[in-house]
mmCIF file with all atom_site columns, C-alpha atoms in Angstrom:
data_model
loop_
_atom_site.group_PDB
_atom_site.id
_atom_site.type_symbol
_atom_site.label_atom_id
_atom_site.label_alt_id
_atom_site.label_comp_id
_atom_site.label_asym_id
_atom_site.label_entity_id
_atom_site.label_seq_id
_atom_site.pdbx_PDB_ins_code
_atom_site.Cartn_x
_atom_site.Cartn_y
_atom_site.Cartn_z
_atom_site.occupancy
_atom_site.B_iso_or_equiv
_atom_site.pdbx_formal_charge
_atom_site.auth_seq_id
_atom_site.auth_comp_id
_atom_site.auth_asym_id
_atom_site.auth_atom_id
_atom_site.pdbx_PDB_model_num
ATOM 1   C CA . UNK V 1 1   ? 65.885 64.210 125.715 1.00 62.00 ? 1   UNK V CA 1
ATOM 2   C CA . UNK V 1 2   ? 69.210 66.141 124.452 1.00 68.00 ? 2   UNK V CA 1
ATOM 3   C CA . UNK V 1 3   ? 70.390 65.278 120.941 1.00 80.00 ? 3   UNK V CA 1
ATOM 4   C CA . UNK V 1 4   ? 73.727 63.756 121.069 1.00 87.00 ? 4   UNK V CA 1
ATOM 5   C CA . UNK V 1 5   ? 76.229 65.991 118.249 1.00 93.00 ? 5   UNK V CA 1
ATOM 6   C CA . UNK V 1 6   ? 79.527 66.478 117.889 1.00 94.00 ? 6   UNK V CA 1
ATOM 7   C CA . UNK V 1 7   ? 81.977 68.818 116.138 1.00 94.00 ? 7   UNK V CA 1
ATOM 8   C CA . UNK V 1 8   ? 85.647 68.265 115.994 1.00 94.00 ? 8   UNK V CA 1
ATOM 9   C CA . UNK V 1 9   ? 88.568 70.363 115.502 1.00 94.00 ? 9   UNK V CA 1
ATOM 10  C CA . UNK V 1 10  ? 91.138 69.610 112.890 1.00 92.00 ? 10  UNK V CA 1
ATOM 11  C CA . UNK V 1 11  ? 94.068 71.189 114.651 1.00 92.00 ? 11  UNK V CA 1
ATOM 12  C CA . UNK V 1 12  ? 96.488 70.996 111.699 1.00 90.00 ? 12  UNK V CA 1
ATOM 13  C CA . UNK V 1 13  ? 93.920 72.034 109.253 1.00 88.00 ? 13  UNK V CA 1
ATOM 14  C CA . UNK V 1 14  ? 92.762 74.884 111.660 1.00 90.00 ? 14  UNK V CA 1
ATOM 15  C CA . UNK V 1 15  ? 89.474 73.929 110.475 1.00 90.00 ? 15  UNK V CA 1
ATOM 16  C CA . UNK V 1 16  ? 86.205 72.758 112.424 1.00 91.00 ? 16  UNK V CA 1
ATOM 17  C CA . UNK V 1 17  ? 84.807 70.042 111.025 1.00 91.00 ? 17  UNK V CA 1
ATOM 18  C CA . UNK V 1 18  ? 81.330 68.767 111.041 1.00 90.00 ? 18  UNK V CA 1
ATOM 19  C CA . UNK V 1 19  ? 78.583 66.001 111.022 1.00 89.00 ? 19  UNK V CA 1
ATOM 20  C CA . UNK V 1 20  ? 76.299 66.756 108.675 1.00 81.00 ? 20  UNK V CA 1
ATOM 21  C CA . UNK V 1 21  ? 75.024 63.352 107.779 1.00 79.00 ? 21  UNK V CA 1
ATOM 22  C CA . UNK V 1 22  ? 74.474 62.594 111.459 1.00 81.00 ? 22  UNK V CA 1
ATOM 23  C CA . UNK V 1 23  ? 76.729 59.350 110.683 1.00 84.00 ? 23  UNK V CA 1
ATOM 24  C CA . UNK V 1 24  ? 79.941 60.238 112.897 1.00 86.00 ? 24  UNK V CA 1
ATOM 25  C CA . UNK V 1 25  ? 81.636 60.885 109.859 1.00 88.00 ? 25  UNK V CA 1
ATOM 26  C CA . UNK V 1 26  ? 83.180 64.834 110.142 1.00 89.00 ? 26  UNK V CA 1
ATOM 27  C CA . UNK V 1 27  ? 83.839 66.555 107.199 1.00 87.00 ? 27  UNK V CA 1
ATOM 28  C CA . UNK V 1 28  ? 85.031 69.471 106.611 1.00 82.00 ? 28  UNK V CA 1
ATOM 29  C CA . UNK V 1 29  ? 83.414 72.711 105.197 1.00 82.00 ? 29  UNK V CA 1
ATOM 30  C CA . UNK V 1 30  ? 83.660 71.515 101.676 1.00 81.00 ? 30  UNK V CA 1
ATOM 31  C CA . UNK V 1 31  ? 82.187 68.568 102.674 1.00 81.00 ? 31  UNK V CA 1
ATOM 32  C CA . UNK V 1 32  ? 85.088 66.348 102.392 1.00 80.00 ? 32  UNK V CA 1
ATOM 33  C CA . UNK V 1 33  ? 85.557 63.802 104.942 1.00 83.00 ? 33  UNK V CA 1
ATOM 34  C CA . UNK V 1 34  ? 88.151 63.932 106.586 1.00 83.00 ? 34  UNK V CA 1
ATOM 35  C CA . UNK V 1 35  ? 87.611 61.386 110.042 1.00 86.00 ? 35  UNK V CA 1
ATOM 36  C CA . UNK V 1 36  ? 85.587 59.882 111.997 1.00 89.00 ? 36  UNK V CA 1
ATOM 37  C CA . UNK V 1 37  ? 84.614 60.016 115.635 1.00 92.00 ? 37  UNK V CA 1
ATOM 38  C CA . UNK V 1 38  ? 86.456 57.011 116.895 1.00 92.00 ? 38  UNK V CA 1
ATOM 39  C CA . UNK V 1 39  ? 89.703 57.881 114.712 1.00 91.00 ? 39  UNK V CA 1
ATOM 40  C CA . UNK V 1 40  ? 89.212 61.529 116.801 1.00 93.00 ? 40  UNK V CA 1
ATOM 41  C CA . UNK V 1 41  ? 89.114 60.255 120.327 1.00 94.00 ? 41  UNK V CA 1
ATOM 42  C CA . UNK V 1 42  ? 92.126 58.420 119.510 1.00 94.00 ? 42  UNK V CA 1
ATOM 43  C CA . UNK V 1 43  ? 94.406 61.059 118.457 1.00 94.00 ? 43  UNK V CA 1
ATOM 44  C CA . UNK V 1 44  ? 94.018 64.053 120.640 1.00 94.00 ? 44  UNK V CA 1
ATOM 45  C CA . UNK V 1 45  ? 97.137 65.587 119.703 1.00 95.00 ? 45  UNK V CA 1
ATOM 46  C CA . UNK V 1 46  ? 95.253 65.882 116.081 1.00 93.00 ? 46  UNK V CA 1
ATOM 47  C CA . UNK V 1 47  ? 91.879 66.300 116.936 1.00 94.00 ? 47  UNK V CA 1
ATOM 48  C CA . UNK V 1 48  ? 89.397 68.211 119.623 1.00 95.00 ? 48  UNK V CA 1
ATOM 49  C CA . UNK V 1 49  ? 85.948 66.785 120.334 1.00 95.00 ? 49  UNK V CA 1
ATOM 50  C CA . UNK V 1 50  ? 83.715 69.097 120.895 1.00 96.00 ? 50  UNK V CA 1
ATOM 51  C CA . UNK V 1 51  ? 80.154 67.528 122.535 1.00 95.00 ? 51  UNK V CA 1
ATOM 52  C CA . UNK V 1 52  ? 76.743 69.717 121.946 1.00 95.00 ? 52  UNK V CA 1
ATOM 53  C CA . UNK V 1 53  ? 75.405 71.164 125.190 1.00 95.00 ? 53  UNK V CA 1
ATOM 54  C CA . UNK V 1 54  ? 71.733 70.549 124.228 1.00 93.00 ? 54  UNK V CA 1
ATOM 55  C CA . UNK V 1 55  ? 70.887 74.258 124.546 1.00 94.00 ? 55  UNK V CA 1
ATOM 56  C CA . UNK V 1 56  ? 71.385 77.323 122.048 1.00 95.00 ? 56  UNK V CA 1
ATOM 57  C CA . UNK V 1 57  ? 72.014 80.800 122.451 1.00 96.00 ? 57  UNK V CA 1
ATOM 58  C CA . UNK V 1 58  ? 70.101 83.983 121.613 1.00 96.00 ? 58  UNK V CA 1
ATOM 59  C CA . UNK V 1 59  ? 70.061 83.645 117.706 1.00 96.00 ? 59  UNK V CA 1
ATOM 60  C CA . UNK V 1 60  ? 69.119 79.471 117.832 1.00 96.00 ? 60  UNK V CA 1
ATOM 61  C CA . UNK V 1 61  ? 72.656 78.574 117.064 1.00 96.00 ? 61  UNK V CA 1
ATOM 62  C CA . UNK V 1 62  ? 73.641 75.293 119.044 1.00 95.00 ? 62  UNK V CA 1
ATOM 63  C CA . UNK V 1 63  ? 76.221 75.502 122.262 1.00 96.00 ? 63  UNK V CA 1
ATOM 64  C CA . UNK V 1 64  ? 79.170 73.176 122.065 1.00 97.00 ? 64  UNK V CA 1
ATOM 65  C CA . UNK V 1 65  ? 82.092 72.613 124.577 1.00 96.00 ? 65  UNK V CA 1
ATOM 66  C CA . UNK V 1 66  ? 84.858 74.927 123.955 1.00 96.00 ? 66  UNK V CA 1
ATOM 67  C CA . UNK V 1 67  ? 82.337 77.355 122.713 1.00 97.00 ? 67  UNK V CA 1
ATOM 68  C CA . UNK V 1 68  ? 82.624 81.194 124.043 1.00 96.00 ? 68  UNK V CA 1
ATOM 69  C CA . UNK V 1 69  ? 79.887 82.721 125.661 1.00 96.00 ? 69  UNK V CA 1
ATOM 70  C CA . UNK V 1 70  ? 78.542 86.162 126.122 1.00 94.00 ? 70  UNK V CA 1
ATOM 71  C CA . UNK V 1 71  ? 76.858 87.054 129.414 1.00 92.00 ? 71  UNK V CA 1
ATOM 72  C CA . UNK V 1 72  ? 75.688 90.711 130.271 1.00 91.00 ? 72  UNK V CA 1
ATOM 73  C CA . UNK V 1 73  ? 79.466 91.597 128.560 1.00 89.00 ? 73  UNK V CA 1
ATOM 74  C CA . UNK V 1 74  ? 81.382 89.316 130.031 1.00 91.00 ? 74  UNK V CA 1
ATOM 75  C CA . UNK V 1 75  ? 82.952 86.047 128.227 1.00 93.00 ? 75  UNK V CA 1
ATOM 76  C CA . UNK V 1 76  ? 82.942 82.673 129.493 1.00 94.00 ? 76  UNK V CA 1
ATOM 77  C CA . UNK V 1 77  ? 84.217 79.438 128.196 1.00 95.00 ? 77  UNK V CA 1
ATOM 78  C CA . UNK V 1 78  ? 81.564 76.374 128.037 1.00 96.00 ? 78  UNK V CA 1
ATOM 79  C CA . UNK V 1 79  ? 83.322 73.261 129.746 1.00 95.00 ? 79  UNK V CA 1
ATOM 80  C CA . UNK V 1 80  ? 82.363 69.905 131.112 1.00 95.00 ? 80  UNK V CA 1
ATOM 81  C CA . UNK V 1 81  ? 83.553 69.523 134.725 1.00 93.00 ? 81  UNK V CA 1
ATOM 82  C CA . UNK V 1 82  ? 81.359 67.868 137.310 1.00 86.00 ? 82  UNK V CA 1
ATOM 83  C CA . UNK V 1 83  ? 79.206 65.719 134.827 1.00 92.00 ? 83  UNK V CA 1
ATOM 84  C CA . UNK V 1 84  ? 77.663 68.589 133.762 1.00 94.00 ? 84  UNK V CA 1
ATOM 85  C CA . UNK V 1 85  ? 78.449 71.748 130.956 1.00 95.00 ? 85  UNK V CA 1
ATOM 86  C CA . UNK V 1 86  ? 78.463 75.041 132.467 1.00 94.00 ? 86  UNK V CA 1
ATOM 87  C CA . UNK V 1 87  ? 81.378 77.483 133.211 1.00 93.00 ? 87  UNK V CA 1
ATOM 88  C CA . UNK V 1 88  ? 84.290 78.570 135.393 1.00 91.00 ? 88  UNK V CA 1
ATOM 89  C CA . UNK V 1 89  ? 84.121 81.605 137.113 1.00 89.00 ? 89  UNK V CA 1
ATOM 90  C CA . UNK V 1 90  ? 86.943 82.760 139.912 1.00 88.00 ? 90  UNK V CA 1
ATOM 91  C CA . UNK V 1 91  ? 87.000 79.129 140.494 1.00 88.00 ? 91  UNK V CA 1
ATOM 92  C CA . UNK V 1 92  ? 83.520 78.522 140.371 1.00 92.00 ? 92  UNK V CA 1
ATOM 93  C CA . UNK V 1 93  ? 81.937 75.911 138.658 1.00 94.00 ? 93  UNK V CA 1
ATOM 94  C CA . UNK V 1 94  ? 78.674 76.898 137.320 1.00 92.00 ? 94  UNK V CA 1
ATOM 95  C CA . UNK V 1 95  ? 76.356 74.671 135.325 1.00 94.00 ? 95  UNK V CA 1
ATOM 96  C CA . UNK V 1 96  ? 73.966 75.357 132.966 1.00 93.00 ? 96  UNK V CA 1
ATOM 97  C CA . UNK V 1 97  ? 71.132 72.891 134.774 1.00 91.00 ? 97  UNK V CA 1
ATOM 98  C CA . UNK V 1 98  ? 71.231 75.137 137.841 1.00 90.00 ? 98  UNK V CA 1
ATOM 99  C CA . UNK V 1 99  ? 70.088 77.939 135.174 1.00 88.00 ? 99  UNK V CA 1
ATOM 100 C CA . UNK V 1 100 ? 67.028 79.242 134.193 1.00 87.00 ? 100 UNK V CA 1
ATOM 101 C CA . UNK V 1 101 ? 66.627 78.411 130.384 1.00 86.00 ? 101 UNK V CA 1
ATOM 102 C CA . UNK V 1 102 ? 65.276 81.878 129.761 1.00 88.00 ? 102 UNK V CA 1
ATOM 103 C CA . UNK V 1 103 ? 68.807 83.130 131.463 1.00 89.00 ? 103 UNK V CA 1
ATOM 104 C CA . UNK V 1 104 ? 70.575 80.597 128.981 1.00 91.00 ? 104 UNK V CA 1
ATOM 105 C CA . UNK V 1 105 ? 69.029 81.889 125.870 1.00 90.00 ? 105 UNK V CA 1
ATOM 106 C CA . UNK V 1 106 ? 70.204 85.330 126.761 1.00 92.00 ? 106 UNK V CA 1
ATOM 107 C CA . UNK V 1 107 ? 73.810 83.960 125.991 1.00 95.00 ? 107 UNK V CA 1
ATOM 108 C CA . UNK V 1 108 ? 75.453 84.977 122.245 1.00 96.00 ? 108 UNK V CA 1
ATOM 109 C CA . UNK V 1 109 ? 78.517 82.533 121.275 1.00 96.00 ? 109 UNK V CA 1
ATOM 110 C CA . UNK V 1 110 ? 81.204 84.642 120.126 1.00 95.00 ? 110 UNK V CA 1
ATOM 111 C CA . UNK V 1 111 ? 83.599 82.117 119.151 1.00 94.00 ? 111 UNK V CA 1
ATOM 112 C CA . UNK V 1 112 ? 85.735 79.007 120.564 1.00 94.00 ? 112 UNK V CA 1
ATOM 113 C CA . UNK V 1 113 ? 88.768 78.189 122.390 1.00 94.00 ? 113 UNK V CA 1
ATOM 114 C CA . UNK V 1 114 ? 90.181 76.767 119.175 1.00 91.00 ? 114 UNK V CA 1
ATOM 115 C CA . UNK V 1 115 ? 89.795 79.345 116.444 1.00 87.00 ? 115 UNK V CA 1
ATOM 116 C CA . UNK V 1 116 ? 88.751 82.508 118.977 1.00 83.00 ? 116 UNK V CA 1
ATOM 117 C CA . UNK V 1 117 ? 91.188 81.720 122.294 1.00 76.00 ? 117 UNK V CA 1
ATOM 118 C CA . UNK V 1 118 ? 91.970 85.562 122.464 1.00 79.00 ? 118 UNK V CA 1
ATOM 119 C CA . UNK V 1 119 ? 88.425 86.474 123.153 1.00 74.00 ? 119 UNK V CA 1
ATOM 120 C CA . UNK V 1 120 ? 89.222 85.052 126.851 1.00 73.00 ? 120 UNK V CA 1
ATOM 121 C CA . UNK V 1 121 ? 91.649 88.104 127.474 1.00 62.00 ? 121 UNK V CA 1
#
């Protein structure tokens, strides 16, 4: 069964924050808290939720939403679309469930679409 995490993304604090107690309460990398999951969801123009995939790249490190991927060199953002994560390509939705898990743990995160957009070219 796939662990249910969160991160969030304190836009004016350019800052990801983080669960660490597993109690929906993010903090930040001091650990200072700084909001909770509910307060999140509520103000988007503050705050991006990022959900956890369930899967992890090459080097163990978990796979959220927003999350860039590299693939055999190229660079793909992780989305949700479809009830499913997996990502866009020329239009194509392509989700991770229709993958191999071998082939998914060949990916390397390189960054996010919050701190990293210009990775995506």
């Amino acid at each position: 069964m796939r662990q249910i995490k969160f991160q969030i993304y304190w836009i004016a604090g350019h800052d990801m924050l983080y669960d660490t107690n597993n109690d929906l309460e993010f903090r930040d990398k001091e650990n200072h808290w700084i909001t909770d999951l509910s307060d999140a969801i509520n103000q988007p123009e503050r705050y991006k939720v990022r959900q956890y995939t369930g899967l992890k790249d090459k080097n163990g490190v978990e796979i959220y939403e927003g999350d860039i991927l590299s693939y055999f060199g190229f660079e793909y953002e992780v989305t949700f679309e479809e009830s499913a994560f997996g990502w866009s390509e020329d239009g194509q939705f392509y989700a991770f469930a229709e993958m191999a898990i071998d082939e998914i743990e060949k990916t390397k995160i390189i960054g996010n679409i919050y701190e990293h957009n210009h990775l995506l070219g």
